[in-house]
Amino acid sequence: MKSIEEIRADFPLLNKKVYNKDLVYFDNGATTQKPQCVIDAVNDVYLNYNSNIHRGVHRLSDLSSEAYENARKTVSSFINSAKHQEVIFTPGTTSSINALAFSFGERYIKSGDEIIVSYLEHHANIVPWQMMCERKGAVLKVIPVFDNGEIILEEYYKLLNSRTKLVSVTQVSNALGIILPVKQIIDAAHSADIPVLIDGAQGIQHGIVDVRKMNCDFYVFSGHKIYGPTGIGVLYGREKFLDELPPYQGGGDMVDKVTFEKTTYNELPFKFEAGTTNYAGAIGMGRALEYVTEIGRENILQMEHSLLQYAMEKLSAINDIIIYGKSDQKVSIISFLLKDIHQYDAGMILDKMGIAVRTGTHCAQPIMERFGIDGTIRASMCFYNTHEEVDKLVEGLLKVVEMFS
Ligand code: PLP
């Protein structure tokens, strides 16, 4: 097991200064920093074997195609999909959900059908479904939450009915850090034969994702939130659905035979990967997942749990702090406000101290409205953060309070 110093040395950006201060990076919910091995893997593509995949008969194309398909196998084993053909590469979570919303809508949705999401969703798991509902005359239903932000399962069960065609919920709330009871959500939907999509954008970084154990029908995530490059992500789908769903984009690589009269489509996963994909990104993401496996997912969870406990204790001791989303089921994301101080002011002052937090609605306006606020300060920590960094955040917040008092 690597020490925290060794882990931090793997991430070049963590050792940079901001305004001549040591960087404290607490915005891992937005994107994570990249270990050197991921940067090297992407550089290696461009330095040594860059070539378009699945197209050439030449050596370089073989090498890049093989590395790309190996990355798919790495993703497949990381999330434990039954087949690697069930892993579709996309530009990210948002693209994956939009793709599915289009294809699923075309294949299965008619007027009056219903899709269920929760109050905790990121806009990426709301708007594509609203667009699809508008196109198809379907209706979006929303699982309500308690005042602490946990979803009300009883109300969810009541929403399920014969018109429900899909349940699409996040694994972890990006705004509050609350972990949703996805197993119960999936089991209840399945008992009524309704498929479930899990938005794993935050879950993949803070959990041990096993799509077969979870028994979800679709799972989506972004590479950049799990120490991989930007512009690459995954749409996992159960084969039976991916076989039935129509492609959402046409073009190169997704076809079997093209004539002006009729085109037939390629087999899985290529049917859903039209055009030149971000193969360098996929290879980088594969390396990131290997890195996470090398550190150990259990170890990561333990380190993050310890950070969360420590930060909750320290932050709770600050006078006039209001913490949103207090729950036993939480990842290392804390959302809060300082009474009578606007979150942007606090965020800007912290920034000058070298502390990067996120402020605003976190692309989750409905849950902010549910709490009657226009945003929070969010500290999202991950395994490379330290208890000393939490102390710096607390010191910084105390200074902010002092400046405004
Ligand atoms: N879903 C959740 C829960 C998220 O936290 C995010 C990003 O913060 C997204 C979806 C969108 O991810 P991306 O911007 O990588 O497509």
mmCIF file with all atom_site columns, N, CA, C and O in Angstrom, residues 346-383:
data_model
loop_
_atom_site.group_PDB
_atom_site.id
_atom_site.type_symbol
_atom_site.label_atom_id
_atom_site.label_alt_id
_atom_site.label_comp_id
_atom_site.label_asym_id
_atom_site.label_entity_id
_atom_site.label_seq_id
_atom_site.pdbx_PDB_ins_code
_atom_site.Cartn_x
_atom_site.Cartn_y
_atom_site.Cartn_z
_atom_site.occupancy
_atom_site.B_iso_or_equiv
_atom_site.pdbx_formal_charge
_atom_site.auth_seq_id
_atom_site.auth_comp_id
_atom_site.auth_asym_id
_atom_site.auth_atom_id
_atom_site.pdbx_PDB_model_num
ATOM 1   N N  . ALA A 1 346 ? -17.418 33.716 -0.087  1.00 0.00 ? 346 ALA A N  1
ATOM 2   C CA . ALA A 1 346 ? -16.593 32.761 0.669   1.00 0.00 ? 346 ALA A CA 1
ATOM 3   C C  . ALA A 1 346 ? -15.652 32.016 -0.295  1.00 0.00 ? 346 ALA A C  1
ATOM 4   O O  . ALA A 1 346 ? -14.450 31.874 -0.017  1.00 0.00 ? 346 ALA A O  1
ATOM 5   N N  . GLY A 1 347 ? -16.184 31.585 -1.419  1.00 0.00 ? 347 GLY A N  1
ATOM 6   C CA . GLY A 1 347 ? -15.377 30.824 -2.386  1.00 0.00 ? 347 GLY A CA 1
ATOM 7   C C  . GLY A 1 347 ? -14.215 31.636 -2.918  1.00 0.00 ? 347 GLY A C  1
ATOM 8   O O  . GLY A 1 347 ? -13.096 31.126 -3.089  1.00 0.00 ? 347 GLY A O  1
ATOM 9   N N  . MET A 1 348 ? -14.476 32.950 -3.163  1.00 0.00 ? 348 MET A N  1
ATOM 10  C CA . MET A 1 348 ? -13.415 33.792 -3.717  1.00 0.00 ? 348 MET A CA 1
ATOM 11  C C  . MET A 1 348 ? -12.317 34.047 -2.694  1.00 0.00 ? 348 MET A C  1
ATOM 12  O O  . MET A 1 348 ? -11.127 34.091 -3.037  1.00 0.00 ? 348 MET A O  1
ATOM 13  N N  . ILE A 1 349 ? -12.718 34.193 -1.454  1.00 0.00 ? 349 ILE A N  1
ATOM 14  C CA . ILE A 1 349 ? -11.701 34.422 -0.409  1.00 0.00 ? 349 ILE A CA 1
ATOM 15  C C  . ILE A 1 349 ? -10.874 33.148 -0.200  1.00 0.00 ? 349 ILE A C  1
ATOM 16  O O  . ILE A 1 349 ? -9.645  33.191 -0.102  1.00 0.00 ? 349 ILE A O  1
ATOM 17  N N  . LEU A 1 350 ? -11.556 32.005 -0.182  1.00 0.00 ? 350 LEU A N  1
ATOM 18  C CA . LEU A 1 350 ? -10.825 30.732 -0.035  1.00 0.00 ? 350 LEU A CA 1
ATOM 19  C C  . LEU A 1 350 ? -9.844  30.550 -1.198  1.00 0.00 ? 350 LEU A C  1
ATOM 20  O O  . LEU A 1 350 ? -8.704  30.108 -1.011  1.00 0.00 ? 350 LEU A O  1
ATOM 21  N N  . ASP A 1 351 ? -10.289 30.931 -2.374  1.00 0.00 ? 351 ASP A N  1
ATOM 22  C CA . ASP A 1 351 ? -9.425  30.794 -3.560  1.00 0.00 ? 351 ASP A CA 1
ATOM 23  C C  . ASP A 1 351 ? -8.106  31.543 -3.371  1.00 0.00 ? 351 ASP A C  1
ATOM 24  O O  . ASP A 1 351 ? -7.031  31.037 -3.700  1.00 0.00 ? 351 ASP A O  1
ATOM 25  N N  . LYS A 1 352 ? -8.202  32.731 -2.802  1.00 0.00 ? 352 LYS A N  1
ATOM 26  C CA . LYS A 1 352 ? -6.982  33.531 -2.596  1.00 0.00 ? 352 LYS A CA 1
ATOM 27  C C  . LYS A 1 352 ? -6.036  32.866 -1.602  1.00 0.00 ? 352 LYS A C  1
ATOM 28  O O  . LYS A 1 352 ? -4.863  33.200 -1.508  1.00 0.00 ? 352 LYS A O  1
ATOM 29  N N  . MET A 1 353 ? -6.584  31.932 -0.828  1.00 0.00 ? 353 MET A N  1
ATOM 30  C CA . MET A 1 353 ? -5.745  31.179 0.119   1.00 0.00 ? 353 MET A CA 1
ATOM 31  C C  . MET A 1 353 ? -5.241  29.883 -0.515  1.00 0.00 ? 353 MET A C  1
ATOM 32  O O  . MET A 1 353 ? -4.661  29.030 0.167   1.00 0.00 ? 353 MET A O  1
ATOM 33  N N  . GLY A 1 354 ? -5.547  29.690 -1.790  1.00 0.00 ? 354 GLY A N  1
ATOM 34  C CA . GLY A 1 354 ? -5.088  28.477 -2.486  1.00 0.00 ? 354 GLY A CA 1
ATOM 35  C C  . GLY A 1 354 ? -6.032  27.299 -2.338  1.00 0.00 ? 354 GLY A C  1
ATOM 36  O O  . GLY A 1 354 ? -5.685  26.167 -2.693  1.00 0.00 ? 354 GLY A O  1
ATOM 37  N N  . ILE A 1 355 ? -7.241  27.587 -1.796  1.00 0.00 ? 355 ILE A N  1
ATOM 38  C CA . ILE A 1 355 ? -8.191  26.482 -1.549  1.00 0.00 ? 355 ILE A CA 1
ATOM 39  C C  . ILE A 1 355 ? -9.276  26.493 -2.623  1.00 0.00 ? 355 ILE A C  1
ATOM 40  O O  . ILE A 1 355 ? -10.020 27.471 -2.766  1.00 0.00 ? 355 ILE A O  1
ATOM 41  N N  . ALA A 1 356 ? -9.348  25.409 -3.393  1.00 0.00 ? 356 ALA A N  1
ATOM 42  C CA . ALA A 1 356 ? -10.320 25.330 -4.496  1.00 0.00 ? 356 ALA A CA 1
ATOM 43  C C  . ALA A 1 356 ? -11.546 24.553 -4.033  1.00 0.00 ? 356 ALA A C  1
ATOM 44  O O  . ALA A 1 356 ? -11.475 23.353 -3.780  1.00 0.00 ? 356 ALA A O  1
ATOM 45  N N  . VAL A 1 357 ? -12.671 25.282 -3.879  1.00 0.00 ? 357 VAL A N  1
ATOM 46  C CA . VAL A 1 357 ? -13.947 24.621 -3.602  1.00 0.00 ? 357 VAL A CA 1
ATOM 47  C C  . VAL A 1 357 ? -14.903 25.026 -4.711  1.00 0.00 ? 357 VAL A C  1
ATOM 48  O O  . VAL A 1 357 ? -14.630 25.961 -5.467  1.00 0.00 ? 357 VAL A O  1
ATOM 49  N N  . ARG A 1 358 ? -16.017 24.350 -4.792  1.00 0.00 ? 358 ARG A N  1
ATOM 50  C CA . ARG A 1 358 ? -17.011 24.725 -5.789  1.00 0.00 ? 358 ARG A CA 1
ATOM 51  C C  . ARG A 1 358 ? -18.103 25.523 -5.093  1.00 0.00 ? 358 ARG A C  1
ATOM 52  O O  . ARG A 1 358 ? -18.504 25.180 -3.972  1.00 0.00 ? 358 ARG A O  1
ATOM 53  N N  . THR A 1 359 ? -18.590 26.564 -5.756  1.00 0.00 ? 359 THR A N  1
ATOM 54  C CA . THR A 1 359 ? -19.720 27.323 -5.204  1.00 0.00 ? 359 THR A CA 1
ATOM 55  C C  . THR A 1 359 ? -20.812 27.406 -6.258  1.00 0.00 ? 359 THR A C  1
ATOM 56  O O  . THR A 1 359 ? -20.532 27.363 -7.453  1.00 0.00 ? 359 THR A O  1
ATOM 57  N N  . GLY A 1 360 ? -22.058 27.502 -5.820  1.00 0.00 ? 360 GLY A N  1
ATOM 58  C CA . GLY A 1 360 ? -23.168 27.640 -6.763  1.00 0.00 ? 360 GLY A CA 1
ATOM 59  C C  . GLY A 1 360 ? -24.161 26.510 -6.600  1.00 0.00 ? 360 GLY A C  1
ATOM 60  O O  . GLY A 1 360 ? -24.261 25.894 -5.528  1.00 0.00 ? 360 GLY A O  1
ATOM 61  N N  . THR A 1 361 ? -24.856 26.212 -7.691  1.00 0.00 ? 361 THR A N  1
ATOM 62  C CA . THR A 1 361 ? -25.945 25.222 -7.595  1.00 0.00 ? 361 THR A CA 1
ATOM 63  C C  . THR A 1 361 ? -25.477 23.815 -7.966  1.00 0.00 ? 361 THR A C  1
ATOM 64  O O  . THR A 1 361 ? -26.251 22.865 -7.885  1.00 0.00 ? 361 THR A O  1
ATOM 65  N N  . HIS A 1 362 ? -24.243 23.694 -8.414  1.00 0.00 ? 362 HIS A N  1
ATOM 66  C CA . HIS A 1 362 ? -23.661 22.388 -8.772  1.00 0.00 ? 362 HIS A CA 1
ATOM 67  C C  . HIS A 1 362 ? -24.471 21.673 -9.854  1.00 0.00 ? 362 HIS A C  1
ATOM 68  O O  . HIS A 1 362 ? -24.581 20.443 -9.859  1.00 0.00 ? 362 HIS A O  1
ATOM 69  N N  . CYS A 1 363 ? -25.051 22.452 -10.779 1.00 0.00 ? 363 CYS A N  1
ATOM 70  C CA . CYS A 1 363 ? -25.889 21.871 -11.847 1.00 0.00 ? 363 CYS A CA 1
ATOM 71  C C  . CYS A 1 363 ? -26.977 20.993 -11.249 1.00 0.00 ? 363 CYS A C  1
ATOM 72  O O  . CYS A 1 363 ? -27.291 19.914 -11.781 1.00 0.00 ? 363 CYS A O  1
ATOM 73  N N  . ALA A 1 364 ? -27.515 21.413 -10.129 1.00 0.00 ? 364 ALA A N  1
ATOM 74  C CA . ALA A 1 364 ? -28.584 20.656 -9.486  1.00 0.00 ? 364 ALA A CA 1
ATOM 75  C C  . ALA A 1 364 ? -29.569 21.660 -8.878  1.00 0.00 ? 364 ALA A C  1
ATOM 76  O O  . ALA A 1 364 ? -29.819 21.665 -7.673  1.00 0.00 ? 364 ALA A O  1
ATOM 77  N N  . GLN A 1 365 ? -30.114 22.514 -9.737  1.00 0.00 ? 365 GLN A N  1
ATOM 78  C CA . GLN A 1 365 ? -30.982 23.587 -9.241  1.00 0.00 ? 365 GLN A CA 1
ATOM 79  C C  . GLN A 1 365 ? -32.208 23.084 -8.482  1.00 0.00 ? 365 GLN A C  1
ATOM 80  O O  . GLN A 1 365 ? -32.561 23.663 -7.452  1.00 0.00 ? 365 GLN A O  1
ATOM 81  N N  . PRO A 1 366 ? -32.873 22.005 -8.930  1.00 0.00 ? 366 PRO A N  1
ATOM 82  C CA . PRO A 1 366 ? -34.084 21.594 -8.196  1.00 0.00 ? 366 PRO A CA 1
ATOM 83  C C  . PRO A 1 366 ? -33.828 21.297 -6.721  1.00 0.00 ? 366 PRO A C  1
ATOM 84  O O  . PRO A 1 366 ? -34.632 21.707 -5.870  1.00 0.00 ? 366 PRO A O  1
ATOM 85  N N  . ILE A 1 367 ? -32.731 20.642 -6.388  1.00 0.00 ? 367 ILE A N  1
ATOM 86  C CA . ILE A 1 367 ? -32.526 20.319 -4.962  1.00 0.00 ? 367 ILE A CA 1
ATOM 87  C C  . ILE A 1 367 ? -32.168 21.584 -4.170  1.00 0.00 ? 367 ILE A C  1
ATOM 88  O O  . ILE A 1 367 ? -32.526 21.718 -2.995  1.00 0.00 ? 367 ILE A O  1
ATOM 89  N N  . MET A 1 368 ? -31.499 22.538 -4.834  1.00 0.00 ? 368 MET A N  1
ATOM 90  C CA . MET A 1 368 ? -31.207 23.812 -4.159  1.00 0.00 ? 368 MET A CA 1
ATOM 91  C C  . MET A 1 368 ? -32.521 24.547 -3.869  1.00 0.00 ? 368 MET A C  1
ATOM 92  O O  . MET A 1 368 ? -32.724 25.098 -2.796  1.00 0.00 ? 368 MET A O  1
ATOM 93  N N  . GLU A 1 369 ? -33.417 24.519 -4.855  1.00 0.00 ? 369 GLU A N  1
ATOM 94  C CA . GLU A 1 369 ? -34.721 25.169 -4.660  1.00 0.00 ? 369 GLU A CA 1
ATOM 95  C C  . GLU A 1 369 ? -35.511 24.482 -3.558  1.00 0.00 ? 369 GLU A C  1
ATOM 96  O O  . GLU A 1 369 ? -36.210 25.129 -2.777  1.00 0.00 ? 369 GLU A O  1
ATOM 97  N N  . ARG A 1 370 ? -35.380 23.163 -3.506  1.00 0.00 ? 370 ARG A N  1
ATOM 98  C CA . ARG A 1 370 ? -36.083 22.390 -2.456  1.00 0.00 ? 370 ARG A CA 1
ATOM 99  C C  . ARG A 1 370 ? -35.660 22.888 -1.063  1.00 0.00 ? 370 ARG A C  1
ATOM 100 O O  . ARG A 1 370 ? -36.446 22.924 -0.136  1.00 0.00 ? 370 ARG A O  1
ATOM 101 N N  . PHE A 1 371 ? -34.364 23.287 -0.947  1.00 0.00 ? 371 PHE A N  1
ATOM 102 C CA . PHE A 1 371 ? -33.862 23.792 0.334   1.00 0.00 ? 371 PHE A CA 1
ATOM 103 C C  . PHE A 1 371 ? -34.071 25.308 0.475   1.00 0.00 ? 371 PHE A C  1
ATOM 104 O O  . PHE A 1 371 ? -33.694 25.894 1.487   1.00 0.00 ? 371 PHE A O  1
ATOM 105 N N  . GLY A 1 372 ? -34.595 25.938 -0.583  1.00 0.00 ? 372 GLY A N  1
ATOM 106 C CA . GLY A 1 372 ? -34.836 27.383 -0.546  1.00 0.00 ? 372 GLY A CA 1
ATOM 107 C C  . GLY A 1 372 ? -33.553 28.199 -0.570  1.00 0.00 ? 372 GLY A C  1
ATOM 108 O O  . GLY A 1 372 ? -33.478 29.276 0.036   1.00 0.00 ? 372 GLY A O  1
ATOM 109 N N  . ILE A 1 373 ? -32.526 27.691 -1.242  1.00 0.00 ? 373 ILE A N  1
ATOM 110 C CA . ILE A 1 373 ? -31.251 28.420 -1.313  1.00 0.00 ? 373 ILE A CA 1
ATOM 111 C C  . ILE A 1 373 ? -30.817 28.538 -2.775  1.00 0.00 ? 373 ILE A C  1
ATOM 112 O O  . ILE A 1 373 ? -31.321 27.814 -3.633  1.00 0.00 ? 373 ILE A O  1
ATOM 113 N N  . ASP A 1 374 ? -29.876 29.449 -3.031  1.00 0.00 ? 374 ASP A N  1
ATOM 114 C CA . ASP A 1 374 ? -29.449 29.582 -4.428  1.00 0.00 ? 374 ASP A CA 1
ATOM 115 C C  . ASP A 1 374 ? -28.061 28.978 -4.645  1.00 0.00 ? 374 ASP A C  1
ATOM 116 O O  . ASP A 1 374 ? -27.388 29.293 -5.620  1.00 0.00 ? 374 ASP A O  1
ATOM 117 N N  . GLY A 1 375 ? -27.644 28.141 -3.740  1.00 0.00 ? 375 GLY A N  1
ATOM 118 C CA . GLY A 1 375 ? -26.362 27.458 -3.930  1.00 0.00 ? 375 GLY A CA 1
ATOM 119 C C  . GLY A 1 375 ? -25.702 27.172 -2.602  1.00 0.00 ? 375 GLY A C  1
ATOM 120 O O  . GLY A 1 375 ? -26.211 27.569 -1.540  1.00 0.00 ? 375 GLY A O  1
ATOM 121 N N  . THR A 1 376 ? -24.598 26.460 -2.665  1.00 0.00 ? 376 THR A N  1
ATOM 122 C CA . THR A 1 376 ? -23.822 26.146 -1.450  1.00 0.00 ? 376 THR A CA 1
ATOM 123 C C  . THR A 1 376 ? -22.328 26.248 -1.796  1.00 0.00 ? 376 THR A C  1
ATOM 124 O O  . THR A 1 376 ? -21.950 26.435 -2.957  1.00 0.00 ? 376 THR A O  1
ATOM 125 N N  . ILE A 1 377 ? -21.532 26.066 -0.752  1.00 0.00 ? 377 ILE A N  1
ATOM 126 C CA . ILE A 1 377 ? -20.091 25.855 -0.936  1.00 0.00 ? 377 ILE A CA 1
ATOM 127 C C  . ILE A 1 377 ? -19.920 24.341 -0.857  1.00 0.00 ? 377 ILE A C  1
ATOM 128 O O  . ILE A 1 377 ? -20.475 23.709 0.048   1.00 0.00 ? 377 ILE A O  1
ATOM 129 N N  . ARG A 1 378 ? -19.211 23.769 -1.810  1.00 0.00 ? 378 ARG A N  1
ATOM 130 C CA . ARG A 1 378 ? -19.047 22.310 -1.788  1.00 0.00 ? 378 ARG A CA 1
ATOM 131 C C  . ARG A 1 378 ? -17.579 21.943 -1.714  1.00 0.00 ? 378 ARG A C  1
ATOM 132 O O  . ARG A 1 378 ? -16.799 22.335 -2.575  1.00 0.00 ? 378 ARG A O  1
ATOM 133 N N  . ALA A 1 379 ? -17.238 21.198 -0.669  1.00 0.00 ? 379 ALA A N  1
ATOM 134 C CA . ALA A 1 379 ? -15.875 20.652 -0.581  1.00 0.00 ? 379 ALA A CA 1
ATOM 135 C C  . ALA A 1 379 ? -15.980 19.179 -0.937  1.00 0.00 ? 379 ALA A C  1
ATOM 136 O O  . ALA A 1 379 ? -16.595 18.400 -0.212  1.00 0.00 ? 379 ALA A O  1
ATOM 137 N N  . SER A 1 380 ? -15.423 18.802 -2.071  1.00 0.00 ? 380 SER A N  1
ATOM 138 C CA . SER A 1 380 ? -15.491 17.385 -2.460  1.00 0.00 ? 380 SER A CA 1
ATOM 139 C C  . SER A 1 380 ? -14.071 16.830 -2.409  1.00 0.00 ? 380 SER A C  1
ATOM 140 O O  . SER A 1 380 ? -13.188 17.254 -3.147  1.00 0.00 ? 380 SER A O  1
ATOM 141 N N  . MET A 1 381 ? -13.904 15.887 -1.484  1.00 0.00 ? 381 MET A N  1
ATOM 142 C CA . MET A 1 381 ? -12.560 15.362 -1.202  1.00 0.00 ? 381 MET A CA 1
ATOM 143 C C  . MET A 1 381 ? -12.409 13.977 -1.811  1.00 0.00 ? 381 MET A C  1
ATOM 144 O O  . MET A 1 381 ? -13.391 13.260 -1.987  1.00 0.00 ? 381 MET A O  1
ATOM 145 N N  . CYS A 1 382 ? -11.169 13.610 -2.077  1.00 0.00 ? 382 CYS A N  1
ATOM 146 C CA . CYS A 1 382 ? -10.928 12.236 -2.496  1.00 0.00 ? 382 CYS A CA 1
ATOM 147 C C  . CYS A 1 382 ? -9.660  11.732 -1.833  1.00 0.00 ? 382 CYS A C  1
ATOM 148 O O  . CYS A 1 382 ? -9.031  12.445 -1.040  1.00 0.00 ? 382 CYS A O  1
ATOM 149 N N  . PHE A 1 383 ? -9.284  10.507 -2.159  1.00 0.00 ? 383 PHE A N  1
ATOM 150 C CA . PHE A 1 383 ? -8.276  9.800  -1.354  1.00 0.00 ? 383 PHE A CA 1
ATOM 151 C C  . PHE A 1 383 ? -6.916  10.480 -1.314  1.00 0.00 ? 383 PHE A C  1
ATOM 152 O O  . PHE A 1 383 ? -6.137  10.209 -0.413  1.00 0.00 ? 383 PHE A O  1
#
